XYZ file of C-alpha atoms in Angstrom:
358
model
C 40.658 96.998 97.784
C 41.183 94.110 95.352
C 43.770 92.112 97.372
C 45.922 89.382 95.105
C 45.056 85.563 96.066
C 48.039 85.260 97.490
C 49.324 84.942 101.083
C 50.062 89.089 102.593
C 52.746 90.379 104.176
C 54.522 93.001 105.954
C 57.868 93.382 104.758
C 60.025 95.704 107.072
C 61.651 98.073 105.053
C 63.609 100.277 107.409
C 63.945 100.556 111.511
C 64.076 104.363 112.375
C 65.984 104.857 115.464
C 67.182 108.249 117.452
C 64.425 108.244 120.278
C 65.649 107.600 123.718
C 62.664 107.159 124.747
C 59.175 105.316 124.048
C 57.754 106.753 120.623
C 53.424 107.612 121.355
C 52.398 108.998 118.036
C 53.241 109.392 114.314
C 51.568 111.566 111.573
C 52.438 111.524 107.720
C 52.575 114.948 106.052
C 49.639 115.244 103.559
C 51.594 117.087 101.444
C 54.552 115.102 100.893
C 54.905 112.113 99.135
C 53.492 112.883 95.811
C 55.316 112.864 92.175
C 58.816 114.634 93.342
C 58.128 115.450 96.233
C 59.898 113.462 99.451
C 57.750 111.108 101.894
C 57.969 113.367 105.294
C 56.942 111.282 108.852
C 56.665 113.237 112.201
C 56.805 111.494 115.301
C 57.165 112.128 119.452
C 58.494 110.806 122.085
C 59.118 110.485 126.116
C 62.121 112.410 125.263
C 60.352 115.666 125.128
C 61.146 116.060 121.284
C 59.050 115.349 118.179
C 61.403 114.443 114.848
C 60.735 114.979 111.514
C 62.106 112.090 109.111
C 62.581 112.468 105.346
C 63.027 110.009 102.734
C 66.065 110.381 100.661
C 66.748 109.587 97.086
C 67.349 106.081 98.018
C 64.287 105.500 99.689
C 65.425 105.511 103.371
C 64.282 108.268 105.903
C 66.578 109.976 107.951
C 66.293 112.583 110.729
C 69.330 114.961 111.019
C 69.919 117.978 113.741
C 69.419 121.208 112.675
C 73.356 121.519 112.892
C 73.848 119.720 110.068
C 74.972 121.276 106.836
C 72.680 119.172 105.010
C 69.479 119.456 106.148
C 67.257 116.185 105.643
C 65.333 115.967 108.517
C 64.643 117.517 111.874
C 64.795 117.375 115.429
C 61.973 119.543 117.298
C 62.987 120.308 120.909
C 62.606 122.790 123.770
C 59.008 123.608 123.005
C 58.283 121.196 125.324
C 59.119 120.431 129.513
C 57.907 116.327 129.580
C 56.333 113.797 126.799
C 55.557 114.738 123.727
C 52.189 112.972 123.231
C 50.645 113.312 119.640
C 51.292 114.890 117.111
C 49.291 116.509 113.787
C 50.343 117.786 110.251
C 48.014 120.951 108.800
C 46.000 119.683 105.824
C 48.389 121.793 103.501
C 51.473 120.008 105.482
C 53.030 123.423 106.070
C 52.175 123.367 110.338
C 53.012 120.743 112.809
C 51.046 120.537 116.019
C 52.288 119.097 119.134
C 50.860 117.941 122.388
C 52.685 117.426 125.637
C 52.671 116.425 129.058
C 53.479 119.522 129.830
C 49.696 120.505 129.168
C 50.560 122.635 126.191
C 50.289 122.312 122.444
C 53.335 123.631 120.270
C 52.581 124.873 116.541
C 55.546 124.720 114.097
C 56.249 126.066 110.854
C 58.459 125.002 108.406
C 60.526 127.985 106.854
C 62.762 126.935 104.725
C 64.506 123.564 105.936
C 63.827 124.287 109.633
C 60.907 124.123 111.441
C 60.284 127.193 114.165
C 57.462 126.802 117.202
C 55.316 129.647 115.880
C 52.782 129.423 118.910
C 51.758 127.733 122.296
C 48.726 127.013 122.865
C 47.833 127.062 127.347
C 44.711 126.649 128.701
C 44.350 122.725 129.618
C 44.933 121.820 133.165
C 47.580 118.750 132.683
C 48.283 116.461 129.872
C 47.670 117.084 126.589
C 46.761 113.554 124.435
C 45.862 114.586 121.709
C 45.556 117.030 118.104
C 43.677 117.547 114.946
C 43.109 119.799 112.313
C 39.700 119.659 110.235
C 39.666 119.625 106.597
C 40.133 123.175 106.263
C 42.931 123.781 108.271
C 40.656 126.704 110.388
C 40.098 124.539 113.278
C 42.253 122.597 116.197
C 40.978 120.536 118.534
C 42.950 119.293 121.522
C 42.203 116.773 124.594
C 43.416 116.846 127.812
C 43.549 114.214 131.492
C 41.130 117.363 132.242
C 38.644 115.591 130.602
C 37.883 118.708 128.286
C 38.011 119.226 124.501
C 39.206 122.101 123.258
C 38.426 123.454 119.975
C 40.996 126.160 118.952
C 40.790 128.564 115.954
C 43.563 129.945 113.541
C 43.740 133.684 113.260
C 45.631 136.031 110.860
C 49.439 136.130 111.483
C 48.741 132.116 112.342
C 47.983 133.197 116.343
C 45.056 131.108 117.633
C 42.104 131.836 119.699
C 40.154 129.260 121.976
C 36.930 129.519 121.062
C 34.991 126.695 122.905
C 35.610 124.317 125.682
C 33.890 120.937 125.637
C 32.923 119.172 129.181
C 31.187 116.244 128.612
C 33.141 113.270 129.080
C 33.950 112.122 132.987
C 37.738 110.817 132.324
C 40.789 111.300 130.650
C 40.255 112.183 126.747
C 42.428 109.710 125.025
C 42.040 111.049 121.531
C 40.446 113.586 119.264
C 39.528 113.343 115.700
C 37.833 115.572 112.787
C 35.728 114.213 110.507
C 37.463 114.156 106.822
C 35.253 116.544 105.537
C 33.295 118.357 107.734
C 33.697 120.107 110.844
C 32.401 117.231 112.815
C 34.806 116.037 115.822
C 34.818 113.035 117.717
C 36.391 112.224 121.048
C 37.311 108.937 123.049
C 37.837 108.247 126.209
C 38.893 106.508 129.441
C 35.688 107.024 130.441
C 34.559 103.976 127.851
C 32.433 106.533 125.556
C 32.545 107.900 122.319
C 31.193 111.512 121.430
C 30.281 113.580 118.455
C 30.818 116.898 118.588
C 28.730 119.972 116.558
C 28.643 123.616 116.010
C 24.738 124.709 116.409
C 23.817 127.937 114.285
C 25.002 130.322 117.225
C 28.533 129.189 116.844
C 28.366 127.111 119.879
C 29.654 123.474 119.735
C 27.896 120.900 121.880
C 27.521 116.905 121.615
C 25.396 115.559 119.459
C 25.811 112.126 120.546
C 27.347 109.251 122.814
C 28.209 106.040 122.386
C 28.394 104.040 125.496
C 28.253 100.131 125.949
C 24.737 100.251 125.619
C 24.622 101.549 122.472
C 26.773 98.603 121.564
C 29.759 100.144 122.349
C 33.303 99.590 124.217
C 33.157 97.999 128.176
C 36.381 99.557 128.749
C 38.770 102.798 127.958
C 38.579 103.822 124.134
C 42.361 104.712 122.984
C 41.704 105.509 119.355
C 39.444 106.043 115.889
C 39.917 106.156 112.268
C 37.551 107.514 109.739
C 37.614 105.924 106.384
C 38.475 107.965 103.072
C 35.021 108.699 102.581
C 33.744 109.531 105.939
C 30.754 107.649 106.013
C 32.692 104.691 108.480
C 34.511 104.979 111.776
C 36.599 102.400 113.543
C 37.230 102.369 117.356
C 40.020 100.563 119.193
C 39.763 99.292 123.108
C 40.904 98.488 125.851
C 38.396 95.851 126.155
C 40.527 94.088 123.340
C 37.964 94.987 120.614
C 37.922 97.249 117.479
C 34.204 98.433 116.454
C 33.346 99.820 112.979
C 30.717 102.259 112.821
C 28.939 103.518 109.701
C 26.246 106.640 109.196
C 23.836 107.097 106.658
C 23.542 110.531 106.765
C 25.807 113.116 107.937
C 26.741 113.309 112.406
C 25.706 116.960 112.483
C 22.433 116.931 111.155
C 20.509 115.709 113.701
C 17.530 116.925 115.798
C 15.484 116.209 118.665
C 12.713 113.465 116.425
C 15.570 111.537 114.150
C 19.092 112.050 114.639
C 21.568 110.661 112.173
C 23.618 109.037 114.397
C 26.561 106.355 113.900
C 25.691 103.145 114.315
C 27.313 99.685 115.033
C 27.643 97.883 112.459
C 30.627 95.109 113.323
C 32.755 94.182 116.485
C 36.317 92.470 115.616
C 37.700 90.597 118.272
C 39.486 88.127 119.732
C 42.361 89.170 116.868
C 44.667 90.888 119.665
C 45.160 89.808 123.435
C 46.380 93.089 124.941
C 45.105 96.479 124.922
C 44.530 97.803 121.423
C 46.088 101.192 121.255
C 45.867 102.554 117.853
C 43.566 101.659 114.705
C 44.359 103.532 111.151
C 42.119 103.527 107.969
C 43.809 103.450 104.906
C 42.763 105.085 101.379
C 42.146 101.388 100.393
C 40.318 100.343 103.159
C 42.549 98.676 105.270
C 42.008 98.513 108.729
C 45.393 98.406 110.911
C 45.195 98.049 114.784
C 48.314 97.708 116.744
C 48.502 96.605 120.568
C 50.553 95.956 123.618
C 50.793 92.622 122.761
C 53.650 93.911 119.859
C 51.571 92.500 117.171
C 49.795 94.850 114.000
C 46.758 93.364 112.604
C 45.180 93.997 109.138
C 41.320 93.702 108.288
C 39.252 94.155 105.339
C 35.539 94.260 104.524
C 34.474 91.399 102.925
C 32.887 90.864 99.572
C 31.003 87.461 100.363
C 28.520 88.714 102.384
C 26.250 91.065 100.598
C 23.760 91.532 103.147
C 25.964 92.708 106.306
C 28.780 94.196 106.670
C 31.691 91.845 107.437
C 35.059 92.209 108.345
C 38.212 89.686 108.560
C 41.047 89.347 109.234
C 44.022 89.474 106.693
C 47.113 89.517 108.504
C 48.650 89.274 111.552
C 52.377 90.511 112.199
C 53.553 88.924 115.727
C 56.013 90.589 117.477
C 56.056 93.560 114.624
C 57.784 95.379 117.986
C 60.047 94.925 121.003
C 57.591 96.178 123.049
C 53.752 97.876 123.323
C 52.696 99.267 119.890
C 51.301 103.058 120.466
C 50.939 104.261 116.924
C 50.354 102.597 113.302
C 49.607 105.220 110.145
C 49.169 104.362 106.850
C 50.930 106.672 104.019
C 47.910 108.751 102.456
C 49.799 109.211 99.218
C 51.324 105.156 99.188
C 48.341 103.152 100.956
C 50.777 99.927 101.274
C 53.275 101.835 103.332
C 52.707 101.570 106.996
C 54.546 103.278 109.787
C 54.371 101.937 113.088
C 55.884 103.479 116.693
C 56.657 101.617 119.900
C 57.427 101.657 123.660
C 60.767 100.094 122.158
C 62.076 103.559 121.070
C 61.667 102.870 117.149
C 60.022 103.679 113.779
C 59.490 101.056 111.672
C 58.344 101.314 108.082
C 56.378 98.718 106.486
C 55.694 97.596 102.596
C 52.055 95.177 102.515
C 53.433 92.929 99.815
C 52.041 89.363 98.147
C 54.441 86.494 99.438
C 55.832 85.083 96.225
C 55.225 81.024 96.230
């Protein structure tokens, strides 16, 4: 991304409030946001509910109960018992999955202007953190405080089947993520470790590799990743008050036994936050956001001026973006300056990167 010389900034554009409770995780519909077609933000909360907000004709979202005559948003509720943890649009932005507490994940369709929980999915042992869908919309995968991955698949009539359970990790699985565009997975956890997760030829998934601190990787619990548009780049956010990016040359599930193509290390950012970094998001422009418990959202690019290694710096800083501990920052796939961010505080806020005009 070609930035302008300029100094950057981001310009609040609207505070979303109707959580009573801290907001963990937000997810932009693919679908939405194209020519004509409203922006459409999902987002949970302590409060057992997950909201859907939709921007209106003037620009502002809005979240409305399903009471209201004129349906512009919705609230989701009694799917779940405790915290709604994460939550995950279907790449054709027609399902919402939802993790809780509760150790169940909710799936919800959108018929008409409502959305109705279509299916449960039970089989963890306690808390749910996380959801995603791969590219094709075939495959789930969830994490649990289990310490197991699960890897669900869709069935006709939308009813889904487990069909493999990961053990591997030795803690809590923070957060679970597909590959852009192929059915690659990886996991994080509080265990420090990331892990890449294949299917083998006899439909059996297994991991095809870990990154631990001595593979130049995090000394302390790994909360989130990123991929970048393309796939070929991964970011990692820590605990340990670092973000790692991570870059393969050849694709995570083609490996074997003599030379697997595994990611490597490539750059460690630090020293940017001083508080646990909780969430990291790629955008389609490749922009780097990370934000923390220290209430601040940071912005990185690569940089152009050295040719021989990657670099990365350090664009922007927004102090105090939040009240309290950021938990969630996601760029807008279809408007890559538009950043939404969630917070212990209880609120939404959406963002506009603009140039500071001298």
């Amino acid at each position: 991304m070609e930035f302008p010389k300029g100094e950057l900034d981001l310009r609040e554009m609207q505070s979303l409030e109707g959580h009573n409770d801290r907001v963990w995780s937000l997810a932009w519909n693919p679908a939405s946001g194209a020519a004509g077609v409203p922006a459409m933000l999902a987002s949970c909360s302590g409060d057992k509910t997950a909201r859907i907000w939709k921007q209106g004709p003037s620009g502002s979202f809005d979240c409305m109960v399903r009471s209201e005559p004129l349906l512009i948003g919705a609230v989701l509720e009694d799917a779940h018992m405790r915290t709604v943890r994460s939550c995950a649009w279907s790449p054709c932005g027609k399902l919402l999955a939802t993790t809780s507490f509760d150790a169940t994940t909710a799936i919800w369709e959108q018929i008409g202007s409502d959305f109705e929980c279509i299916s449960t999915l039970e089989g963890h042992e306690n808390e749910v953190k996380s959801v995603s869908w791969n590219a094709s919309g075939s495959l789930v995968a969830t994490c649990s405080r289990d310490k197991s991955v699960w890897i669900w698949e869709m069935q006709s009539g939308k009813e889904f089947e487990c069909v493999s359970v990961l053990q591997g990790h030795t803690q809590d699985v923070k957060m679970v993520q597909w590959h852009p565009l192929i059915d690659v997975l990886v996991s994080v956890s509080y265990d420090n470790t990331i892990k890449v997760w294949a299917e083998d030829g006899d439909d059996d998934w297994h991991c095809v590799q870990t990154i631990d601190e001595a593979c130049s990787g995090h000394s302390s619990t790994v909360w989130a990743l990123s991929f970048n548009e393309s796939g070929d780049k991964m970011v990692t956010c820590s605990d340990d008050l670092t973000l790692k990016i991570w870059d393969t040359s050849g694709t995570p599930s083609e490996s074997s036994d003599d030379a697997p193509r595994s990611w490597r290390h490539v750059y460690t950012l630090s020293g940017f936050h001083d508080r646990t970094i909780f969430s990291v998001n790629w955008s389609r422009e490749g922009v780097i956001a990370s934000g923390a418990a220290d209430d601040a959202i940071c912005l990185f690019v690569e940089s152009k001026e050295k040719m021989d290694e990657p670099f990365y710096s350090l664009v922007m800083k927004k102090e105090k973006a939040h009240a309290m501990d950021i938990n969630s920052v996601q760029w807008n796939p279809k408007n890559p300056r538009i950043l939404a961010s969630a917070s212990d505080d209880g609120t939404i806020k959406i963002w506009e990167l603009a140039e500071i005009s001298g």
